[in-house]
Coordinates of C-alpha atoms in Angstrom, one line a residue:
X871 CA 0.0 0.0 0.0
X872 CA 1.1 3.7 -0.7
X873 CA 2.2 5.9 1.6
X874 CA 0.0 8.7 0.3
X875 CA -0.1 11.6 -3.0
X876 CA 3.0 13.9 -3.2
X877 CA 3.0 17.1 -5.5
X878 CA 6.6 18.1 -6.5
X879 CA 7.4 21.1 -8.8
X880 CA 10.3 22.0 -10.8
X881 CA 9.9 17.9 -11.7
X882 CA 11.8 18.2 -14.6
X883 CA 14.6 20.1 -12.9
X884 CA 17.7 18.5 -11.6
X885 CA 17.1 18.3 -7.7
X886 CA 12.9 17.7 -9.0
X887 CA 14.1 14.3 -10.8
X888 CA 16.0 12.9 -8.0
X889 CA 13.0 13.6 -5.7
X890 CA 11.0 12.1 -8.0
X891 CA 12.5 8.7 -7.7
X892 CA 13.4 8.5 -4.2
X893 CA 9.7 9.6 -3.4
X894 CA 8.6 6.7 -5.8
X895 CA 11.3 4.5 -4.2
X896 CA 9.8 5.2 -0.9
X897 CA 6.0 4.3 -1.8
X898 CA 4.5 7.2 -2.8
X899 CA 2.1 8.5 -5.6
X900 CA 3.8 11.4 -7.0
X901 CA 2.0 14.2 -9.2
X902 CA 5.0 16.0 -11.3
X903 CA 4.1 19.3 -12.3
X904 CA 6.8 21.3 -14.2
X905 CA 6.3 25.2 -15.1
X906 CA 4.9 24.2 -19.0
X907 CA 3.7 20.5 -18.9
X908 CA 1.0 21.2 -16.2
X909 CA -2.2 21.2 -17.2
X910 CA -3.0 25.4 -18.1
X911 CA 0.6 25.6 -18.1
X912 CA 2.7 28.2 -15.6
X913 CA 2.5 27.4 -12.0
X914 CA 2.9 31.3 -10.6
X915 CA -0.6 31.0 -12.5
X916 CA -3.1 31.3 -9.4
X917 CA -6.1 30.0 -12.2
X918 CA -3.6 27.0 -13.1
X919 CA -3.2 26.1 -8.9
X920 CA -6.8 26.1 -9.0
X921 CA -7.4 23.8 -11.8
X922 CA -4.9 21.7 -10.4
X923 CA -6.7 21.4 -6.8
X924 CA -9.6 20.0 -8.9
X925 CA -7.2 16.7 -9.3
X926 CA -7.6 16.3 -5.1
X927 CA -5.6 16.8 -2.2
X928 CA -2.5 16.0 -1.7
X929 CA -1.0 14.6 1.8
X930 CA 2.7 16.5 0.7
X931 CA 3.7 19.6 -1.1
X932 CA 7.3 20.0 -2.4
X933 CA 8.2 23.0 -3.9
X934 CA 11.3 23.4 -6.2
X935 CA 10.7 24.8 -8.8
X936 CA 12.4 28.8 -9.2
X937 CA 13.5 31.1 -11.1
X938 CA 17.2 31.6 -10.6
X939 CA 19.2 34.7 -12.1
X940 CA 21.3 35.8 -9.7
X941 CA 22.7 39.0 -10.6
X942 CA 22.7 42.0 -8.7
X943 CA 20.9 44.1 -10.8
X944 CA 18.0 41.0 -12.0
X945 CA 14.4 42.5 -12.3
X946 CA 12.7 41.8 -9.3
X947 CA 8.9 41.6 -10.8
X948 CA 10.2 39.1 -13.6
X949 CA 11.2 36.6 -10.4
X950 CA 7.9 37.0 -8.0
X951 CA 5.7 34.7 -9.9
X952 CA 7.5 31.9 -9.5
X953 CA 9.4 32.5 -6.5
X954 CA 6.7 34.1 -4.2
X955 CA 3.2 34.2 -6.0
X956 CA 3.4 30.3 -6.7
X957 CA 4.6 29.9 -3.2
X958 CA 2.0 31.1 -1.8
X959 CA -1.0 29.9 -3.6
X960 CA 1.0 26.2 -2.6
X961 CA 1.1 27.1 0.9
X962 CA -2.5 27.9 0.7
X963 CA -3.6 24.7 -0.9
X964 CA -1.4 22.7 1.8
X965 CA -3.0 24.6 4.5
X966 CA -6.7 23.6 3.2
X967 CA -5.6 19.9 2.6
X968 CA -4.0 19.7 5.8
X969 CA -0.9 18.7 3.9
X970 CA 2.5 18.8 4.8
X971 CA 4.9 21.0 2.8
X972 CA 8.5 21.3 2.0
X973 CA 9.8 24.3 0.2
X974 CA 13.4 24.6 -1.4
X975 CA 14.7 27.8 -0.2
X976 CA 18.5 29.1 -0.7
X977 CA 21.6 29.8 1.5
X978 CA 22.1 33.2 -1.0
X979 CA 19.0 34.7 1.7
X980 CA 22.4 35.4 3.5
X981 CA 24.1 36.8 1.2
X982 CA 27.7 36.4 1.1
X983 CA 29.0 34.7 4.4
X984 CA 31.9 32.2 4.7
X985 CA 30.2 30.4 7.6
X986 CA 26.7 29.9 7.8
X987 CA 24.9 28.3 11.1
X988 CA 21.6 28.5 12.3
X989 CA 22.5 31.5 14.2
X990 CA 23.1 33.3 11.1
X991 CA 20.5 36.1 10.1
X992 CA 19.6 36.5 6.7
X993 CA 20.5 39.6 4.8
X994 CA 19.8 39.4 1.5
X995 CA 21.9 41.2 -1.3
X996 CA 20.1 40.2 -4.4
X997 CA 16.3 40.5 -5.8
X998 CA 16.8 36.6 -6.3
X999 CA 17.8 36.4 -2.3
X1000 CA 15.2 38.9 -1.5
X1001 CA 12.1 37.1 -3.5
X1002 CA 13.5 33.5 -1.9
X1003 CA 13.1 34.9 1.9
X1004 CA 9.8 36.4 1.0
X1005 CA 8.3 33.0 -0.6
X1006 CA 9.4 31.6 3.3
X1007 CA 7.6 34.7 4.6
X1008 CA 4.1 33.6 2.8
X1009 CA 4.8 30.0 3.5
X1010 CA 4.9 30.5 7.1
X1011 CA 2.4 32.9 7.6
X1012 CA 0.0 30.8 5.7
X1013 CA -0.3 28.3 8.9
X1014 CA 0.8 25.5 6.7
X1015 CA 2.6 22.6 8.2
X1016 CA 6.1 23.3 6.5
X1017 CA 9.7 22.6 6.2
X1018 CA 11.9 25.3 4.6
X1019 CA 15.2 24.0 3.3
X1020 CA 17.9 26.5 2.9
X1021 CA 20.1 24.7 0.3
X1022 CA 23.4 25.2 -0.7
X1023 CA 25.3 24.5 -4.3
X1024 CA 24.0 20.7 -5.0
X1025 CA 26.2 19.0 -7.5
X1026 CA 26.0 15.9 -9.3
X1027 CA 26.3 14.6 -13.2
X1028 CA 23.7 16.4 -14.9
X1029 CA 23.5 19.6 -12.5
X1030 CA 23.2 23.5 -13.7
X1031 CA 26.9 24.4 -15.2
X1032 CA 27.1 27.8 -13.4
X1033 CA 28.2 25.3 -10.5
X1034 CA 31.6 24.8 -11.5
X1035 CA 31.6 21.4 -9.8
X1036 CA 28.5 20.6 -11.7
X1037 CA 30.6 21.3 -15.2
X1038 CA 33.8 19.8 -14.2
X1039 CA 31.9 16.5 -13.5
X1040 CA 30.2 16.5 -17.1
X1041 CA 33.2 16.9 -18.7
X1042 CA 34.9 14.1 -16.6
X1043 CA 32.4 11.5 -16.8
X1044 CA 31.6 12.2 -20.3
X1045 CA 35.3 12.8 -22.1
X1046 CA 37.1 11.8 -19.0
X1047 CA 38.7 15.4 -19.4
X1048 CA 40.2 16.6 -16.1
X1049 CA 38.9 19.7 -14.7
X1050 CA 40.9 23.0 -14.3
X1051 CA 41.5 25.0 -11.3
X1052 CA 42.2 28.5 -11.1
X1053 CA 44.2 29.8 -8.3
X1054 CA 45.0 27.8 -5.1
X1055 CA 41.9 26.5 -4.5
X1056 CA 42.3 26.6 -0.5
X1057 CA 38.7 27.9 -0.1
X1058 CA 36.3 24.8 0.9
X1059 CA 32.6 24.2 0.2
X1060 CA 30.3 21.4 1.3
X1061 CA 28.4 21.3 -1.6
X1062 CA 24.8 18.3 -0.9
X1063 CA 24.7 15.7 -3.5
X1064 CA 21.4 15.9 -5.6
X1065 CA 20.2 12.3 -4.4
X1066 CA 20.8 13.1 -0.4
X1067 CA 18.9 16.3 -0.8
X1068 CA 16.6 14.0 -2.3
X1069 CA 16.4 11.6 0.6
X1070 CA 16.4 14.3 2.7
X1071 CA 13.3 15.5 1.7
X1072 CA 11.5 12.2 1.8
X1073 CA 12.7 12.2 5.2
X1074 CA 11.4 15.7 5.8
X1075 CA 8.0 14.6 4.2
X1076 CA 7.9 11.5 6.1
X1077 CA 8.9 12.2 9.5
X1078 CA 6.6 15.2 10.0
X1079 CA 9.9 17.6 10.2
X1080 CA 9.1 21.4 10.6
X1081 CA 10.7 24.9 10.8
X1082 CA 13.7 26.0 8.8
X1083 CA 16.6 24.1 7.9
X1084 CA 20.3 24.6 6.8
X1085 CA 20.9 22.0 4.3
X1086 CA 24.9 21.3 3.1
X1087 CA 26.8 18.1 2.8
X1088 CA 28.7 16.4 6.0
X1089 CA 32.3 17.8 5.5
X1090 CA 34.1 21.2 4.7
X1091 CA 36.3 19.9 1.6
X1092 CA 38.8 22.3 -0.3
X1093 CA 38.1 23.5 -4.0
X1094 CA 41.4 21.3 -5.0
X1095 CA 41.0 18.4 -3.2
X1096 CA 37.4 17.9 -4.5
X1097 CA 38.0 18.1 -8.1
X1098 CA 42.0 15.9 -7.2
X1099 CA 39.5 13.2 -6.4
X1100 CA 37.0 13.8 -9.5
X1101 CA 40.3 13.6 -11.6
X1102 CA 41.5 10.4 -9.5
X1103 CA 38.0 8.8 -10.0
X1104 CA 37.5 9.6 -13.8
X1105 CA 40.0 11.1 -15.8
X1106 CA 43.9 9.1 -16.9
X1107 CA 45.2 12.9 -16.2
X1108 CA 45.6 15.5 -13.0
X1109 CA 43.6 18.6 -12.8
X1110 CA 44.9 21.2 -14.9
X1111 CA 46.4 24.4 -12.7
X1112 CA 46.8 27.6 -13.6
X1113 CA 46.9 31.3 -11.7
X1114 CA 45.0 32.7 -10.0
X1115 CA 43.4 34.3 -7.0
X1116 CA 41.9 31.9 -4.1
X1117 CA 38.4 32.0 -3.4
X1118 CA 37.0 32.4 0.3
X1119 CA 35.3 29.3 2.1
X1120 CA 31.6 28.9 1.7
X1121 CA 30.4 26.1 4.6
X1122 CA 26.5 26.0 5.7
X1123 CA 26.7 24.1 9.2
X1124 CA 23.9 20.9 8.3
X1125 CA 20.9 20.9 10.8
X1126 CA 21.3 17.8 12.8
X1127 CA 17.7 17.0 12.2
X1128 CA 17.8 16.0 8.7
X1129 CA 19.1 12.9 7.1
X1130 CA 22.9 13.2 7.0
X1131 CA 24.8 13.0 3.3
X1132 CA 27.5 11.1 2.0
X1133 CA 31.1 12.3 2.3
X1134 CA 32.4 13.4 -1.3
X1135 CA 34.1 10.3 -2.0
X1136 CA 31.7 8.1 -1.8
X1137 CA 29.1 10.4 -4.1
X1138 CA 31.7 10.3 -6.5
X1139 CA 31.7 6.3 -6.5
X1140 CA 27.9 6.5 -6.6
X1141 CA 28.6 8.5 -9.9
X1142 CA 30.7 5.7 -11.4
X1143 CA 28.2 3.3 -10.5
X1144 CA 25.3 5.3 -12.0
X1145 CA 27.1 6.9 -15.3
X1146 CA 30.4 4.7 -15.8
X1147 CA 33.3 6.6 -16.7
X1148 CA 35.6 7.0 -19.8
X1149 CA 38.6 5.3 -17.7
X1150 CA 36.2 1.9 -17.6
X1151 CA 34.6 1.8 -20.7
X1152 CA 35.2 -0.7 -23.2
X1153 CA 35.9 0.9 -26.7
X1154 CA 33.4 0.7 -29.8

């Protein structure tokens, strides 16, 4: 028997696919709604949301579908829809259906820190920062049971290239071409791999989790040394170095109440396993 109806958006994204599959993995009935194959079309579209009720409730709500454009000067109407309006009329429909609801906020509601912890307050720097921290505003005023997930970079074959992680792995699965760094690379990240968030989520979902959430992979791990073990694991040849400036660290301390990631390692052996690499393919 199924554990109940979940409603995730942004399903054709990358961090909307995994979710799909763990959800599906875990027993549930999943509804994937994506910004132009839903029925009506967008989802900021309050008419759409309401069309969509008519399908019946839903016992979960996760939300990750955005709009991301991240520079400063990015035109703060053209990201409300998605980001806030659609947020919203969510919230609402999880509140009438006594759902619960998860929504996929960002660590960039902090603006630019080197060490984020749950002691951190936001302070947003960008309209994209700004309309993220308002969609948690309308979420939790909307008396909605909900979990907000503030996510750092999530990488992961597949993932959006203005991650350079994300990039470097394409190429190195793909071509088996080693990545380049630029500079020292001293400064560390813990970036979350696409299918823990996922499972984090379920979990989330599943064990009734509320209140907001700092969401980052288990261990601090320098720029270099991350993509010296993506070159180690896929490529016949080291990273490639050149000059440069080093970059400052960017570390969000986990919440302990979530499900805890792999350490970088082993996601890049869970790569392997799910996309083979170059260095173990037999030729044509």
């Amino acid at each position: 028997m199924g554990k109940g109806t979940v409603w995730v958006t942004g399903a054709d994204g990358f961090a909307g696919r995994a979710a799909i599959d763990a959800f599906q993995a875990n027993g549930w009935r999943v509804i994937a709604l994506t910004r132009w194959s839903s029925p009506g079309g967008d989802l900021s579209d309050l008419g759409v949301l309401a069309g969509l009720s008519a399908q019946g409730p839903a016992d979960a709500i996760v939300h990750l579908a955005s709009r991301v454009d991240l520079r400063p000067d990015a035109d703060a109407g053209d990201l409300y829809g998605s980001n806030v309006l659609a947020a919203a009329a969510l919230a609402d429909l999880a509140r009438r259906w006594q759902a619960r609801m998860v929504l996929a906020s960002s660590i960039a509601v902090f603006g630019r820190q080197e060490f984020v912890t749950p002691a951190t307050e936001p302070a947003p720097a960008t309209p994209y920062a700004r309309a993220k921290l308002a969609a948690e505003a309308v979420v939790a005023a909307s008396g909605a049971h909900h979990a907000i997930l503030r996510i750092g970079g999530i990488y992961g074959y597949g993932g959006p290239s203005h991650l350079g992680l994300n990039h470097a792995l394409a190429r190195a699965v793909d071509d088996g071409r080693p990545p380049s760094l630029t500079g020292p690379g001293n400064g560390r990240r813990n970036y979350v791999y696409v299918h823990d968030l996922a499972d984090m989520i379920v979990g989330v979902v599943e064990g009734g989790v509320g209140g907001i959430h700092l969401v980052g992979g288990p261990e601090p791990i320098r720029l270099k040394d991350m993509l010296d073990a993506l070159a180690e694991t896929f490529c016949e040849d080291p990273v490639e170095r050149k000059d440069g400036m080093d970059v400052p660290d960017c570390v969000v301390e986990p919440s302990p109440g979530l499900l805890p990631g792999r350490r970088f390692a082993e996601t890049l052996e869970d790569i392997r396993c799910r996309h083979g690499s170059p260095r173990f393919r037999s030729p044509m």
